[in-house]
Amino acid sequence: ERESLDFSTKVSSKIPSQNSKVESKDNGAQSSKDVTSMETVQLSTLMKRESKDSREITTKKHRGFSVPKRLKKDKEKEKDTEEPRWENVLFFGDSITWGMAHDYTGRYEVTWPRLLADKLRLYRLNLVESGLCSRTTCWDDPNNGEWMAGAEAHFFNGLNHFIPEFINATPRWLIILLGTNDLKTNMRREAKFRNKTNASVIANNCAKIALKAQEI
């Protein structure tokens, strides 16, 4: 009986039970699930990193590292469609520029600068007139009190009074027409103590006014 009991015990130990098979299957399934879940986590992490990298690249491009060609073309089109600015032309002169009529007391309705107005508009240029009777290139003239009440000699000095006129007009172009009043008798008398009044001197005085414009 003992021998039969020992034999049965040995046999039963070698033959796996049904419960053990089920447990082994369950363990295998669980391990496969664990592997699958780990692979899923790794894949999702990798995808997140790639998405983050792509967002960083896109952000860098928009920050100026790389501007798409389409946006560049759009900006160029905007520049091309912008209308050019209107600029001013300053006419700085004496009674001729002001338009004083010499055959009657008064001013011509159309001055010589205004004759150019239509042509200037074709180039988007505005006309700005600054004409003063008896204005000289750079001399004070005290002999204008008869026709201008309260006039002071320095009022007619073109060089001294040019800067305020120029700043007010902010011109792109400057046209100077002065020198006629430098040839008046009293002006020549004033000038001869300094230098002779001639075309060269008048031209140099006008050049001084132009240099003032360049300094501003």
Short mmCIF file of C-alpha atoms in Angstrom, two decimals:
data_model
loop_
_atom_site.label_atom_id
_atom_site.label_comp_id
_atom_site.label_asym_id
_atom_site.label_seq_id
_atom_site.Cartn_x
_atom_site.Cartn_y
_atom_site.Cartn_z
CA GLU A 1 0.00 0.00 0.00
CA ARG A 2 2.82 2.31 0.79
CA GLU A 3 4.44 1.64 -2.55
CA SER A 4 1.19 2.26 -4.41
CA LEU A 5 0.71 5.53 -2.51
CA ASP A 6 4.22 6.70 -3.31
CA PHE A 7 3.76 5.83 -6.99
CA SER A 8 0.51 7.74 -7.22
CA THR A 9 2.13 10.72 -5.52
CA LYS A 10 5.04 10.71 -8.00
CA VAL A 11 2.71 10.48 -10.99
CA SER A 12 0.45 13.21 -9.75
CA SER A 13 3.41 15.51 -9.21
CA LYS A 14 4.61 15.02 -12.82
CA ILE A 15 1.19 15.65 -14.38
CA PRO A 16 0.33 19.35 -14.27
CA SER A 17 -3.07 20.19 -13.00
CA GLN A 18 -5.70 22.07 -14.98
CA ASN A 19 -5.56 24.97 -12.58
CA SER A 20 -1.83 25.38 -13.14
CA LYS A 21 -2.37 25.50 -16.90
CA VAL A 22 -4.97 28.21 -16.52
CA GLU A 23 -2.68 30.20 -14.26
CA SER A 24 0.20 29.93 -16.72
CA LYS A 25 -2.04 31.13 -19.53
CA ASP A 26 -3.21 34.04 -17.45
CA ASN A 27 0.35 34.99 -16.61
CA GLY A 28 1.37 34.87 -20.28
CA ALA A 29 -1.55 37.02 -21.30
CA GLN A 30 -0.77 39.50 -18.56
CA SER A 31 2.88 39.72 -19.60
CA SER A 32 1.91 40.28 -23.24
CA LYS A 33 -0.49 43.01 -22.16
CA ASP A 34 2.30 44.66 -20.17
CA VAL A 35 4.62 44.63 -23.17
CA THR A 36 1.91 46.08 -25.41
CA SER A 37 1.11 48.83 -22.94
CA MET A 38 4.82 49.73 -22.62
CA GLU A 39 5.18 49.93 -26.40
CA THR A 40 2.10 52.15 -26.56
CA VAL A 41 3.50 54.50 -23.93
CA GLN A 42 6.86 54.70 -25.71
CA LEU A 43 5.19 55.38 -29.06
CA SER A 44 2.96 58.11 -27.65
CA THR A 45 5.97 59.72 -25.93
CA LEU A 46 7.90 59.69 -29.21
CA MET A 47 4.95 61.22 -31.06
CA LYS A 48 4.67 63.96 -28.46
CA ARG A 49 8.37 64.77 -28.82
CA GLU A 50 8.08 64.95 -32.61
CA SER A 51 5.02 67.19 -32.32
CA LYS A 52 6.87 69.47 -29.89
CA ASP A 53 9.88 69.66 -32.20
CA SER A 54 7.67 70.55 -35.15
CA ARG A 55 5.97 73.29 -33.12
CA GLU A 56 9.36 74.73 -32.14
CA ILE A 57 10.50 74.74 -35.77
CA THR A 58 7.29 76.47 -36.85
CA THR A 59 7.67 79.02 -34.06
CA LYS A 60 11.25 79.75 -35.08
CA LYS A 61 10.17 80.27 -38.66
CA HIS A 62 7.52 82.77 -37.63
CA ARG A 63 10.02 84.56 -35.40
CA GLY A 64 12.04 85.48 -38.45
CA PHE A 65 14.38 82.57 -38.98
CA SER A 66 12.61 81.68 -42.21
CA VAL A 67 9.85 83.70 -43.85
CA PRO A 68 7.69 81.82 -46.36
CA LYS A 69 8.09 82.99 -49.96
CA ARG A 70 4.37 83.69 -50.21
CA LEU A 71 4.54 86.21 -47.36
CA LYS A 72 7.54 87.89 -48.98
CA LYS A 73 5.65 88.25 -52.24
CA ASP A 74 2.63 89.70 -50.43
CA LYS A 75 4.82 92.32 -48.75
CA GLU A 76 6.41 93.23 -52.07
CA LYS A 77 2.97 93.66 -53.61
CA GLU A 78 1.94 95.97 -50.77
CA LYS A 79 5.01 98.13 -51.39
CA ASP A 80 4.26 98.27 -55.09
CA THR A 81 0.63 99.29 -54.48
CA GLU A 82 1.53 102.09 -52.04
CA GLU A 83 0.99 105.51 -53.59
CA PRO A 84 4.06 107.76 -53.65
CA ARG A 85 4.03 110.67 -51.23
CA TRP A 86 3.35 114.25 -52.30
CA GLU A 87 6.35 116.55 -51.86
CA ASN A 88 6.62 120.35 -51.69
CA VAL A 89 8.52 122.75 -53.91
CA LEU A 90 9.46 126.02 -52.22
CA PHE A 91 9.80 129.13 -54.40
CA PHE A 92 11.84 131.65 -52.38
CA GLY A 93 12.09 135.07 -53.96
CA ASP A 94 11.25 138.74 -54.08
CA SER A 95 8.51 140.82 -55.75
CA ILE A 96 8.89 138.85 -58.99
CA THR A 97 8.00 135.63 -57.18
CA TRP A 98 5.27 137.40 -55.21
CA GLY A 99 3.76 138.54 -58.51
CA MET A 100 3.82 142.31 -58.15
CA ALA A 101 2.33 144.02 -61.17
CA HIS A 102 4.44 146.91 -62.45
CA ASP A 103 1.87 148.33 -64.82
CA TYR A 104 -0.67 148.83 -62.01
CA THR A 105 -0.75 148.67 -58.22
CA GLY A 106 -1.50 145.14 -57.22
CA ARG A 107 -0.57 141.52 -57.75
CA TYR A 108 -0.99 139.34 -60.78
CA GLU A 109 -3.67 136.71 -60.38
CA VAL A 110 -1.34 134.07 -61.78
CA THR A 111 2.25 134.34 -60.59
CA TRP A 112 5.10 132.70 -62.47
CA PRO A 113 5.38 129.79 -59.97
CA ARG A 114 1.66 129.10 -60.42
CA LEU A 115 2.22 128.72 -64.14
CA LEU A 116 4.11 125.53 -63.25
CA ALA A 117 1.51 124.18 -60.84
CA ASP A 118 -0.24 121.82 -63.27
CA LYS A 119 3.01 120.29 -64.43
CA LEU A 120 4.26 119.90 -60.88
CA ARG A 121 1.13 117.97 -59.92
CA LEU A 122 1.98 115.36 -62.55
CA TYR A 123 5.02 114.54 -60.41
CA ARG A 124 3.08 114.76 -57.13
CA LEU A 125 4.68 118.08 -56.22
CA ASN A 126 2.88 120.84 -54.34
CA LEU A 127 3.58 124.50 -54.93
CA VAL A 128 4.67 126.63 -51.94
CA GLU A 129 5.25 130.33 -52.60
CA SER A 130 7.40 132.57 -50.41
CA GLY A 131 7.76 135.89 -52.20
CA LEU A 132 8.38 139.23 -50.47
CA CYS A 133 8.72 142.57 -52.20
CA SER A 134 12.15 144.24 -51.73
CA ARG A 135 13.72 141.01 -50.39
CA THR A 136 17.50 140.87 -50.93
CA THR A 137 19.95 137.99 -50.82
CA CYS A 138 21.64 138.93 -47.54
CA TRP A 139 21.25 142.69 -46.96
CA ASP A 140 19.06 144.66 -44.57
CA ASP A 141 16.98 147.32 -46.33
CA PRO A 142 15.73 150.23 -44.18
CA ASN A 143 13.99 152.06 -47.04
CA ASN A 144 10.66 150.25 -47.15
CA GLY A 145 8.70 152.05 -44.45
CA GLU A 146 6.74 154.08 -47.01
CA TRP A 147 4.85 151.14 -48.43
CA MET A 148 5.02 148.71 -45.46
CA ALA A 149 4.00 150.25 -42.15
CA GLY A 150 6.17 149.10 -39.27
CA ALA A 151 8.73 147.49 -41.56
CA GLU A 152 12.18 146.89 -40.10
CA ALA A 153 15.36 146.63 -42.15
CA HIS A 154 16.08 142.98 -41.30
CA PHE A 155 12.65 141.86 -42.58
CA PHE A 156 14.04 141.93 -46.13
CA ASN A 157 17.24 140.02 -45.50
CA GLY A 158 16.68 136.76 -47.37
CA LEU A 159 19.50 134.84 -45.70
CA ASN A 160 18.39 135.72 -42.16
CA HIS A 161 14.72 134.91 -42.74
CA PHE A 162 15.12 131.83 -44.89
CA ILE A 163 15.24 129.15 -42.18
CA PRO A 164 11.75 129.75 -40.72
CA GLU A 165 10.27 129.75 -44.24
CA PHE A 166 12.11 126.55 -45.11
CA ILE A 167 11.13 124.72 -41.93
CA ASN A 168 7.50 125.74 -42.36
CA ALA A 169 7.35 124.47 -45.95
CA THR A 170 9.49 121.31 -45.44
CA PRO A 171 10.18 121.16 -49.20
CA ARG A 172 11.72 118.44 -51.26
CA TRP A 173 12.91 120.99 -53.81
CA LEU A 174 14.04 124.61 -53.44
CA ILE A 175 14.00 127.31 -56.13
CA ILE A 176 15.67 130.64 -55.34
CA LEU A 177 15.08 133.78 -57.38
CA LEU A 178 16.81 136.73 -55.69
CA GLY A 179 19.31 139.45 -56.55
CA THR A 180 17.30 142.14 -58.34
CA ASN A 181 16.95 144.23 -55.18
CA ASP A 182 20.67 143.86 -54.46
CA LEU A 183 21.21 146.18 -57.43
CA LYS A 184 19.17 149.05 -55.99
CA THR A 185 21.13 152.24 -55.39
CA ASN A 186 20.95 152.12 -51.61
CA MET A 187 21.89 148.43 -51.57
CA ARG A 188 24.88 149.01 -53.83
CA ARG A 189 25.95 151.86 -51.58
CA GLU A 190 25.68 149.53 -48.58
CA ALA A 191 27.51 146.71 -50.34
CA LYS A 192 30.46 148.65 -51.74
CA PHE A 193 32.03 148.97 -48.31
CA ARG A 194 32.19 145.17 -48.14
CA ASN A 195 32.66 144.06 -51.76
CA LYS A 196 31.45 144.96 -55.21
CA THR A 197 27.92 143.96 -56.11
CA ASN A 198 27.86 141.97 -59.32
CA ALA A 199 26.40 138.76 -60.69
CA SER A 200 29.10 136.65 -59.07
CA VAL A 201 28.48 138.12 -55.64
CA ILE A 202 24.73 137.69 -55.99
CA ALA A 203 25.21 134.06 -57.06
CA ASN A 204 27.42 133.40 -54.04
CA ASN A 205 24.84 134.95 -51.72
CA CYS A 206 22.13 132.71 -53.19
CA ALA A 207 24.45 129.74 -52.68
CA LYS A 208 24.68 130.65 -48.98
CA ILE A 209 20.90 130.32 -48.74
CA ALA A 210 21.04 126.90 -50.44
CA LEU A 211 23.72 125.77 -47.99
CA LYS A 212 21.44 126.77 -45.14
CA ALA A 213 18.85 124.37 -46.52
CA GLN A 214 21.40 121.55 -46.59
CA GLU A 215 22.29 122.14 -42.94
CA ILE A 216 18.70 121.59 -41.79
#
